[in-house]
């Protein structure tokens, strides 16, 4: 039985004061009896240290939204995995579609980051997903297969069990149009089959695959309780304590 993982990707939202407000709100609204569900908060870099500090004593883990694959040096604007760990991060989102779309990140580049995160002891949440155009061209399977193979290149079975994959159809991100539970389950099954091909069935069964794309309080339960959906990567709905806590509750409530 895989645990469910709910991660909130705050993106470029919430300054210092708002970070405190949101985490205080979550402390009040989330039932800390999480029944094994993992909850991760991923604020912007500038709020990570504060978030780690005020989340102490709560079940919330902290994650970065990106990192570079070098330890230090002349890489203006970048942040290293060691720096993330140093401010209390256990997780890091890698290969988000916005990084691919606006900052030109490729599967090969993301793969280098995934390897580095694992080597540093961070758990990467690695994103894949097709665009609307690709879905309409009926090439979702091809696109997602290429991405998964690319981001996991030369990663061992032992390491693949440590990371989290997030299937995030680009057309569902921030659009209010979520994949139906059936559409999500279909792609998650495809990814798990691919993992079985690459790493064997036992390993594939253990890998956590989150769904992301317009997950909200009112659609979370149906998405989260698909057999191969092991949690959610949440954007917009994680920015308010009540909506994020309702999603967490949907993951903890037995269906
Ligand atoms: C995301 O950015 O990873 C995401 C899923 O966003 P939203 O929930 O707003 O669609």
PDB file of C-alpha atoms and ligand atoms in Angstrom:
ATOM      1  CA  UNK A   1       0.000   0.000   0.000  1.00  0.00           C
ATOM      2  CA  UNK A   2       1.554   3.304  -1.115  1.00  0.00           C
ATOM      3  CA  UNK A   3       1.163   6.363   1.084  1.00  0.00           C
ATOM      4  CA  UNK A   4      -0.570   9.392  -0.326  1.00  0.00           C
ATOM      5  CA  UNK A   5       1.454  12.558  -0.735  1.00  0.00           C
ATOM      6  CA  UNK A   6      -0.122  16.003  -0.979  1.00  0.00           C
ATOM      7  CA  UNK A   7       2.260  18.766  -2.006  1.00  0.00           C
ATOM      8  CA  UNK A   8       1.463  22.449  -2.347  1.00  0.00           C
ATOM      9  CA  UNK A   9       3.369  24.309  -5.043  1.00  0.00           C
ATOM     10  CA  UNK A  10       3.073  27.947  -4.036  1.00  0.00           C
ATOM     11  CA  UNK A  11       4.875  29.054  -7.224  1.00  0.00           C
ATOM     12  CA  UNK A  12       5.858  32.760  -7.151  1.00  0.00           C
ATOM     13  CA  UNK A  13       3.282  33.618  -4.509  1.00  0.00           C
ATOM     14  CA  UNK A  14       3.433  34.679  -0.850  1.00  0.00           C
ATOM     15  CA  UNK A  15       6.007  37.006   0.615  1.00  0.00           C
ATOM     16  CA  UNK A  16       7.422  36.638   4.123  1.00  0.00           C
ATOM     17  CA  UNK A  17       4.372  37.920   5.961  1.00  0.00           C
ATOM     18  CA  UNK A  18       1.942  35.959   3.810  1.00  0.00           C
ATOM     19  CA  UNK A  19       3.991  32.800   4.332  1.00  0.00           C
ATOM     20  CA  UNK A  20       3.513  33.113   8.057  1.00  0.00           C
ATOM     21  CA  UNK A  21      -0.210  33.778   7.623  1.00  0.00           C
ATOM     22  CA  UNK A  22      -0.750  30.752   5.410  1.00  0.00           C
ATOM     23  CA  UNK A  23       1.181  28.337   7.610  1.00  0.00           C
ATOM     24  CA  UNK A  24      -0.575  29.658  10.704  1.00  0.00           C
ATOM     25  CA  UNK A  25      -3.865  29.080   8.908  1.00  0.00           C
ATOM     26  CA  UNK A  26      -2.860  25.534   8.018  1.00  0.00           C
ATOM     27  CA  UNK A  27      -1.872  24.820  11.592  1.00  0.00           C
ATOM     28  CA  UNK A  28      -5.390  25.763  12.611  1.00  0.00           C
ATOM     29  CA  UNK A  29      -7.317  24.053   9.839  1.00  0.00           C
ATOM     30  CA  UNK A  30      -5.443  20.804   9.178  1.00  0.00           C
ATOM     31  CA  UNK A  31      -6.178  17.814  11.378  1.00  0.00           C
ATOM     32  CA  UNK A  32      -2.678  16.641  12.312  1.00  0.00           C
ATOM     33  CA  UNK A  33      -3.841  13.037  12.483  1.00  0.00           C
ATOM     34  CA  UNK A  34      -2.797  12.515   8.872  1.00  0.00           C
ATOM     35  CA  UNK A  35      -3.217   8.705   8.805  1.00  0.00           C
ATOM     36  CA  UNK A  36       0.121   8.313   7.082  1.00  0.00           C
ATOM     37  CA  UNK A  37      -0.538  10.935   4.389  1.00  0.00           C
ATOM     38  CA  UNK A  38       2.546  13.077   3.707  1.00  0.00           C
ATOM     39  CA  UNK A  39       2.017  16.833   3.360  1.00  0.00           C
ATOM     40  CA  UNK A  40       4.665  19.030   1.754  1.00  0.00           C
ATOM     41  CA  UNK A  41       4.720  22.815   1.485  1.00  0.00           C
ATOM     42  CA  UNK A  42       6.799  24.316  -1.338  1.00  0.00           C
ATOM     43  CA  UNK A  43       7.040  28.094  -0.891  1.00  0.00           C
ATOM     44  CA  UNK A  44       9.387  30.355  -2.861  1.00  0.00           C
ATOM     45  CA  UNK A  45      13.109  30.243  -1.966  1.00  0.00           C
ATOM     46  CA  UNK A  46      12.824  33.452   0.081  1.00  0.00           C
ATOM     47  CA  UNK A  47      10.303  31.852   2.438  1.00  0.00           C
ATOM     48  CA  UNK A  48      11.869  28.423   2.886  1.00  0.00           C
ATOM     49  CA  UNK A  49      13.812  29.133   6.047  1.00  0.00           C
ATOM     50  CA  UNK A  50      10.847  30.824   7.683  1.00  0.00           C
ATOM     51  CA  UNK A  51       8.496  28.051   6.580  1.00  0.00           C
ATOM     52  CA  UNK A  52      10.804  25.365   8.030  1.00  0.00           C
ATOM     53  CA  UNK A  53      11.022  27.247  11.287  1.00  0.00           C
ATOM     54  CA  UNK A  54       7.306  27.815  11.776  1.00  0.00           C
ATOM     55  CA  UNK A  55       6.371  24.342  10.552  1.00  0.00           C
ATOM     56  CA  UNK A  56       8.487  22.732  13.307  1.00  0.00           C
ATOM     57  CA  UNK A  57       6.338  20.490  15.449  1.00  0.00           C
ATOM     58  CA  UNK A  58       3.760  20.067  12.666  1.00  0.00           C
ATOM     59  CA  UNK A  59       3.549  17.171  10.214  1.00  0.00           C
ATOM     60  CA  UNK A  60       4.331  19.526   7.295  1.00  0.00           C
ATOM     61  CA  UNK A  61       7.536  18.878   5.390  1.00  0.00           C
ATOM     62  CA  UNK A  62       9.146  21.609   3.304  1.00  0.00           C
ATOM     63  CA  UNK A  63      10.265  21.487  -0.324  1.00  0.00           C
ATOM     64  CA  UNK A  64      11.921  23.800  -2.830  1.00  0.00           C
ATOM     65  CA  UNK A  65      10.397  24.491  -6.243  1.00  0.00           C
ATOM     66  CA  UNK A  66      13.633  24.112  -8.179  1.00  0.00           C
ATOM     67  CA  UNK A  67      17.412  23.758  -7.774  1.00  0.00           C
ATOM     68  CA  UNK A  68      20.579  23.563  -9.839  1.00  0.00           C
ATOM     69  CA  UNK A  69      22.765  20.482 -10.127  1.00  0.00           C
ATOM     70  CA  UNK A  70      26.026  22.019  -8.925  1.00  0.00           C
ATOM     71  CA  UNK A  71      27.103  22.441  -5.297  1.00  0.00           C
ATOM     72  CA  UNK A  72      28.333  26.023  -5.616  1.00  0.00           C
ATOM     73  CA  UNK A  73      29.940  28.470  -7.997  1.00  0.00           C
ATOM     74  CA  UNK A  74      29.280  31.134 -10.580  1.00  0.00           C
ATOM     75  CA  UNK A  75      25.667  30.302 -11.403  1.00  0.00           C
ATOM     76  CA  UNK A  76      23.892  33.601 -10.817  1.00  0.00           C
ATOM     77  CA  UNK A  77      20.344  33.225  -9.603  1.00  0.00           C
ATOM     78  CA  UNK A  78      20.587  29.518  -8.902  1.00  0.00           C
ATOM     79  CA  UNK A  79      20.250  27.582  -5.651  1.00  0.00           C
ATOM     80  CA  UNK A  80      22.078  24.359  -4.787  1.00  0.00           C
ATOM     81  CA  UNK A  81      20.617  21.209  -3.243  1.00  0.00           C
ATOM     82  CA  UNK A  82      22.826  21.692  -0.177  1.00  0.00           C
ATOM     83  CA  UNK A  83      21.367  25.170   0.308  1.00  0.00           C
ATOM     84  CA  UNK A  84      17.852  23.722   0.203  1.00  0.00           C
ATOM     85  CA  UNK A  85      18.778  21.097   2.764  1.00  0.00           C
ATOM     86  CA  UNK A  86      20.426  23.739   4.902  1.00  0.00           C
ATOM     87  CA  UNK A  87      17.132  25.598   5.296  1.00  0.00           C
ATOM     88  CA  UNK A  88      15.216  22.441   6.168  1.00  0.00           C
ATOM     89  CA  UNK A  89      13.998  21.138   2.823  1.00  0.00           C
ATOM     90  CA  UNK A  90      13.448  17.424   2.381  1.00  0.00           C
ATOM     91  CA  UNK A  91      11.869  17.684  -1.065  1.00  0.00           C
ATOM     92  CA  UNK A  92      12.320  19.586  -4.317  1.00  0.00           C
ATOM     93  CA  UNK A  93       9.990  19.948  -7.303  1.00  0.00           C
ATOM     94  CA  UNK A  94      11.879  19.357 -10.555  1.00  0.00           C
ATOM     95  CA  UNK A  95      10.855  19.700 -14.188  1.00  0.00           C
ATOM     96  CA  UNK A  96       7.604  21.527 -13.560  1.00  0.00           C
ATOM     97  CA  UNK A  97       5.943  22.371 -16.888  1.00  0.00           C
ATOM     98  CA  UNK A  98       6.431  26.090 -16.159  1.00  0.00           C
ATOM     99  CA  UNK A  99      10.186  25.463 -15.901  1.00  0.00           C
ATOM    100  CA  UNK A 100      10.026  23.570 -19.189  1.00  0.00           C
ATOM    101  CA  UNK A 101       7.854  26.190 -20.909  1.00  0.00           C
ATOM    102  CA  UNK A 102       9.370  29.478 -19.684  1.00  0.00           C
ATOM    103  CA  UNK A 103      12.936  28.483 -18.846  1.00  0.00           C
ATOM    104  CA  UNK A 104      13.615  25.915 -21.543  1.00  0.00           C
ATOM    105  CA  UNK A 105      14.282  22.952 -19.256  1.00  0.00           C
ATOM    106  CA  UNK A 106      14.648  19.680 -21.121  1.00  0.00           C
ATOM    107  CA  UNK A 107      14.357  16.067 -19.950  1.00  0.00           C
ATOM    108  CA  UNK A 108      18.144  15.773 -20.067  1.00  0.00           C
ATOM    109  CA  UNK A 109      18.655  18.866 -17.930  1.00  0.00           C
ATOM    110  CA  UNK A 110      15.968  17.747 -15.473  1.00  0.00           C
ATOM    111  CA  UNK A 111      17.590  14.302 -15.294  1.00  0.00           C
ATOM    112  CA  UNK A 112      20.849  15.900 -14.107  1.00  0.00           C
ATOM    113  CA  UNK A 113      18.938  17.692 -11.375  1.00  0.00           C
ATOM    114  CA  UNK A 114      17.086  14.534 -10.338  1.00  0.00           C
ATOM    115  CA  UNK A 115      20.370  12.644  -9.970  1.00  0.00           C
ATOM    116  CA  UNK A 116      21.915  15.467  -7.968  1.00  0.00           C
ATOM    117  CA  UNK A 117      18.890  15.795  -5.678  1.00  0.00           C
ATOM    118  CA  UNK A 118      18.972  12.063  -4.941  1.00  0.00           C
ATOM    119  CA  UNK A 119      22.719  12.119  -4.342  1.00  0.00           C
ATOM    120  CA  UNK A 120      22.223  14.985  -1.874  1.00  0.00           C
ATOM    121  CA  UNK A 121      19.421  13.239  -0.009  1.00  0.00           C
ATOM    122  CA  UNK A 122      16.570  15.378  -1.267  1.00  0.00           C
ATOM    123  CA  UNK A 123      13.414  13.681  -2.533  1.00  0.00           C
ATOM    124  CA  UNK A 124      12.623  15.014  -5.993  1.00  0.00           C
ATOM    125  CA  UNK A 125       9.033  15.459  -7.146  1.00  0.00           C
ATOM    126  CA  UNK A 126       9.551  15.052 -10.867  1.00  0.00           C
ATOM    127  CA  UNK A 127       6.881  16.425 -13.197  1.00  0.00           C
ATOM    128  CA  UNK A 128       5.797  15.103 -16.583  1.00  0.00           C
ATOM    129  CA  UNK A 129       2.732  15.764 -18.717  1.00  0.00           C
ATOM    130  CA  UNK A 130       1.460  16.514 -22.190  1.00  0.00           C
ATOM    131  CA  UNK A 131       0.183  19.777 -23.650  1.00  0.00           C
ATOM    132  CA  UNK A 132      -3.356  20.181 -24.960  1.00  0.00           C
ATOM    133  CA  UNK A 133      -2.104  20.039 -28.515  1.00  0.00           C
ATOM    134  CA  UNK A 134      -0.305  16.762 -27.824  1.00  0.00           C
ATOM    135  CA  UNK A 135      -3.420  15.274 -26.196  1.00  0.00           C
ATOM    136  CA  UNK A 136      -5.518  16.315 -29.192  1.00  0.00           C
ATOM    137  CA  UNK A 137      -2.960  14.720 -31.499  1.00  0.00           C
ATOM    138  CA  UNK A 138      -3.358  11.491 -29.500  1.00  0.00           C
ATOM    139  CA  UNK A 139       0.324  11.401 -28.610  1.00  0.00           C
ATOM    140  CA  UNK A 140      -0.039  11.595 -24.805  1.00  0.00           C
ATOM    141  CA  UNK A 141       1.407   8.106 -24.342  1.00  0.00           C
ATOM    142  CA  UNK A 142       4.393   8.853 -26.557  1.00  0.00           C
ATOM    143  CA  UNK A 143       5.095  12.212 -24.892  1.00  0.00           C
ATOM    144  CA  UNK A 144       4.794  10.962 -21.319  1.00  0.00           C
ATOM    145  CA  UNK A 145       6.841   7.843 -22.086  1.00  0.00           C
ATOM    146  CA  UNK A 146       9.652   9.929 -23.576  1.00  0.00           C
ATOM    147  CA  UNK A 147       9.600  12.303 -20.601  1.00  0.00           C
ATOM    148  CA  UNK A 148       9.637   9.532 -17.981  1.00  0.00           C
ATOM    149  CA  UNK A 149      12.451   7.681 -19.759  1.00  0.00           C
ATOM    150  CA  UNK A 150      14.373  10.948 -20.111  1.00  0.00           C
ATOM    151  CA  UNK A 151      14.070  12.231 -16.564  1.00  0.00           C
ATOM    152  CA  UNK A 152      14.859   8.798 -15.104  1.00  0.00           C
ATOM    153  CA  UNK A 153      17.805   7.985 -17.372  1.00  0.00           C
ATOM    154  CA  UNK A 154      20.514   6.031 -15.500  1.00  0.00           C
ATOM    155  CA  UNK A 155      18.623   6.174 -12.206  1.00  0.00           C
ATOM    156  CA  UNK A 156      18.709   2.869 -10.318  1.00  0.00           C
ATOM    157  CA  UNK A 157      15.672   0.951  -9.082  1.00  0.00           C
ATOM    158  CA  UNK A 158      16.762   1.669  -5.523  1.00  0.00           C
ATOM    159  CA  UNK A 159      16.713   5.401  -6.223  1.00  0.00           C
ATOM    160  CA  UNK A 160      13.560   5.436  -8.306  1.00  0.00           C
ATOM    161  CA  UNK A 161      11.638   4.125  -5.304  1.00  0.00           C
ATOM    162  CA  UNK A 162      12.756   7.168  -3.335  1.00  0.00           C
ATOM    163  CA  UNK A 163      11.472   9.799  -5.741  1.00  0.00           C
ATOM    164  CA  UNK A 164       7.954  10.964  -6.532  1.00  0.00           C
ATOM    165  CA  UNK A 165       6.589  11.342 -10.037  1.00  0.00           C
ATOM    166  CA  UNK A 166       3.891  13.908 -10.714  1.00  0.00           C
ATOM    167  CA  UNK A 167       1.704  13.496 -13.780  1.00  0.00           C
ATOM    168  CA  UNK A 168       0.610  17.033 -14.625  1.00  0.00           C
ATOM    169  CA  UNK A 169      -1.193  17.458 -17.940  1.00  0.00           C
ATOM    170  CA  UNK A 170      -0.193  20.971 -18.980  1.00  0.00           C
ATOM    171  CA  UNK A 171      -3.732  21.769 -20.161  1.00  0.00           C
ATOM    172  CA  UNK A 172      -5.020  21.174 -16.632  1.00  0.00           C
ATOM    173  CA  UNK A 173      -2.501  23.362 -14.791  1.00  0.00           C
ATOM    174  CA  UNK A 174      -3.988  26.608 -13.560  1.00  0.00           C
ATOM    175  CA  UNK A 175      -6.870  26.344 -16.020  1.00  0.00           C
ATOM    176  CA  UNK A 176      -9.608  25.130 -13.705  1.00  0.00           C
ATOM    177  CA  UNK A 177     -10.035  22.192 -16.078  1.00  0.00           C
ATOM    178  CA  UNK A 178      -8.832  19.074 -14.285  1.00  0.00           C
ATOM    179  CA  UNK A 179      -8.283  15.726 -15.949  1.00  0.00           C
ATOM    180  CA  UNK A 180     -11.187  13.433 -15.184  1.00  0.00           C
ATOM    181  CA  UNK A 181     -10.354  10.715 -12.654  1.00  0.00           C
ATOM    182  CA  UNK A 182     -10.447   8.225 -15.564  1.00  0.00           C
ATOM    183  CA  UNK A 183      -8.055  10.285 -17.699  1.00  0.00           C
ATOM    184  CA  UNK A 184      -5.659  10.624 -14.769  1.00  0.00           C
ATOM    185  CA  UNK A 185      -5.846   6.933 -13.863  1.00  0.00           C
ATOM    186  CA  UNK A 186      -5.242   5.940 -17.485  1.00  0.00           C
ATOM    187  CA  UNK A 187      -1.955   7.855 -17.667  1.00  0.00           C
ATOM    188  CA  UNK A 188      -0.876   6.743 -14.183  1.00  0.00           C
ATOM    189  CA  UNK A 189      -1.391   3.112 -15.265  1.00  0.00           C
ATOM    190  CA  UNK A 190       0.672   3.804 -18.365  1.00  0.00           C
ATOM    191  CA  UNK A 191       3.485   5.300 -16.277  1.00  0.00           C
ATOM    192  CA  UNK A 192       3.405   2.391 -13.827  1.00  0.00           C
ATOM    193  CA  UNK A 193       3.584  -0.098 -16.708  1.00  0.00           C
ATOM    194  CA  UNK A 194       6.579   1.755 -18.081  1.00  0.00           C
ATOM    195  CA  UNK A 195       8.231   1.677 -14.646  1.00  0.00           C
ATOM    196  CA  UNK A 196       7.575  -2.080 -14.496  1.00  0.00           C
ATOM    197  CA  UNK A 197       9.270  -2.450 -17.868  1.00  0.00           C
ATOM    198  CA  UNK A 198      12.255  -0.392 -16.728  1.00  0.00           C
ATOM    199  CA  UNK A 199      12.617  -1.559 -13.123  1.00  0.00           C
ATOM    200  CA  UNK A 200      10.407  -4.627 -12.588  1.00  0.00           C
ATOM    201  CA  UNK A 201       6.884  -4.935 -11.218  1.00  0.00           C
ATOM    202  CA  UNK A 202       7.764  -4.814  -7.516  1.00  0.00           C
ATOM    203  CA  UNK A 203       9.610  -1.509  -7.841  1.00  0.00           C
ATOM    204  CA  UNK A 204       6.897  -0.041 -10.065  1.00  0.00           C
ATOM    205  CA  UNK A 205       4.285  -0.858  -7.428  1.00  0.00           C
ATOM    206  CA  UNK A 206       6.200   1.133  -4.840  1.00  0.00           C
ATOM    207  CA  UNK A 207       6.718   4.366  -6.787  1.00  0.00           C
ATOM    208  CA  UNK A 208       4.457   7.234  -5.750  1.00  0.00           C
ATOM    209  CA  UNK A 209       2.746   8.943  -8.696  1.00  0.00           C
ATOM    210  CA  UNK A 210       0.898  12.157  -7.894  1.00  0.00           C
ATOM    211  CA  UNK A 211      -1.636  13.848 -10.121  1.00  0.00           C
ATOM    212  CA  UNK A 212      -1.489  17.620 -10.612  1.00  0.00           C
ATOM    213  CA  UNK A 213      -3.720  20.000 -12.528  1.00  0.00           C
ATOM    214  CA  UNK A 214      -6.582  22.034 -11.039  1.00  0.00           C
ATOM    215  CA  UNK A 215      -7.010  19.793  -7.994  1.00  0.00           C
ATOM    216  CA  UNK A 216      -9.514  21.464  -5.692  1.00  0.00           C
ATOM    217  CA  UNK A 217     -11.492  20.617  -2.603  1.00  0.00           C
ATOM    218  CA  UNK A 218     -14.459  19.437  -4.645  1.00  0.00           C
ATOM    219  CA  UNK A 219     -12.661  17.156  -7.106  1.00  0.00           C
ATOM    220  CA  UNK A 220      -9.840  15.898  -4.864  1.00  0.00           C
ATOM    221  CA  UNK A 221     -11.503  12.795  -3.452  1.00  0.00           C
ATOM    222  CA  UNK A 222     -12.461  11.356  -6.845  1.00  0.00           C
ATOM    223  CA  UNK A 223      -8.987  11.941  -8.243  1.00  0.00           C
ATOM    224  CA  UNK A 224      -7.083  10.824  -5.153  1.00  0.00           C
ATOM    225  CA  UNK A 225      -8.850   7.534  -4.736  1.00  0.00           C
ATOM    226  CA  UNK A 226      -8.135   6.186  -8.182  1.00  0.00           C
ATOM    227  CA  UNK A 227      -6.085   3.013  -7.680  1.00  0.00           C
ATOM    228  CA  UNK A 228      -2.900   4.406  -9.230  1.00  0.00           C
ATOM    229  CA  UNK A 229      -3.151   8.006  -8.060  1.00  0.00           C
ATOM    230  CA  UNK A 230      -1.038   8.392  -4.948  1.00  0.00           C
ATOM    231  CA  UNK A 231      -1.571  12.009  -4.095  1.00  0.00           C
ATOM    232  CA  UNK A 232      -1.700  15.456  -5.600  1.00  0.00           C
ATOM    233  CA  UNK A 233       0.578  18.308  -6.546  1.00  0.00           C
ATOM    234  CA  UNK A 234      -1.585  21.341  -5.934  1.00  0.00           C
ATOM    235  CA  UNK A 235      -1.064  24.858  -7.273  1.00  0.00           C
ATOM    236  CA  UNK A 236      -3.844  27.433  -6.923  1.00  0.00           C
ATOM    237  CA  UNK A 237      -5.793  25.609  -4.222  1.00  0.00           C
ATOM    238  CA  UNK A 238      -2.781  25.397  -1.893  1.00  0.00           C
ATOM    239  CA  UNK A 239      -2.677  29.168  -1.463  1.00  0.00           C
ATOM    240  CA  UNK A 240      -5.609  29.217   0.942  1.00  0.00           C
ATOM    241  CA  UNK A 241      -5.588  27.273   4.179  1.00  0.00           C
ATOM    242  CA  UNK A 242      -9.192  26.102   3.910  1.00  0.00           C
ATOM    243  CA  UNK A 243      -8.946  24.715   0.368  1.00  0.00           C
ATOM    244  CA  UNK A 244      -5.577  23.019   0.966  1.00  0.00           C
ATOM    245  CA  UNK A 245      -6.736  21.486   4.219  1.00  0.00           C
ATOM    246  CA  UNK A 246      -9.881  20.180   2.497  1.00  0.00           C
ATOM    247  CA  UNK A 247      -7.658  18.427  -0.087  1.00  0.00           C
ATOM    248  CA  UNK A 248      -5.546  16.934   2.700  1.00  0.00           C
ATOM    249  CA  UNK A 249      -8.719  15.751   4.370  1.00  0.00           C
ATOM    250  CA  UNK A 250      -9.862  14.098   1.130  1.00  0.00           C
ATOM    251  CA  UNK A 251      -6.590  12.140   1.117  1.00  0.00           C
ATOM    252  CA  UNK A 252      -6.849  11.048   4.738  1.00  0.00           C
ATOM    253  CA  UNK A 253     -10.535  10.120   4.765  1.00  0.00           C
ATOM    254  CA  UNK A 254     -11.064   6.455   4.001  1.00  0.00           C
ATOM    255  CA  UNK A 255     -13.258   5.968   0.950  1.00  0.00           C
TER     256      UNK A 255
HETATM  257  C1  LIG B   1       0.902  23.025 -10.451  1.00  0.00           C
HETATM  258  O1  LIG B   1       1.364  24.121 -10.663  1.00  0.00           O
HETATM  259  O2  LIG B   1       1.672  22.088 -10.232  1.00  0.00           O
HETATM  260  C2  LIG B   1      -0.546  22.862 -10.476  1.00  0.00           C
HETATM  261  C3  LIG B   1      -1.019  21.662 -10.488  1.00  0.00           C
HETATM  262  O3  LIG B   1      -1.306  24.012 -10.468  1.00  0.00           O
HETATM  263  P1  LIG B   1      -2.909  24.107 -10.333  1.00  0.00           P
HETATM  264  O4  LIG B   1      -3.317  23.212  -9.185  1.00  0.00           O
HETATM  265  O5  LIG B   1      -3.194  25.537 -10.071  1.00  0.00           O
HETATM  266  O6  LIG B   1      -3.486  23.614 -11.626  1.00  0.00           O
END
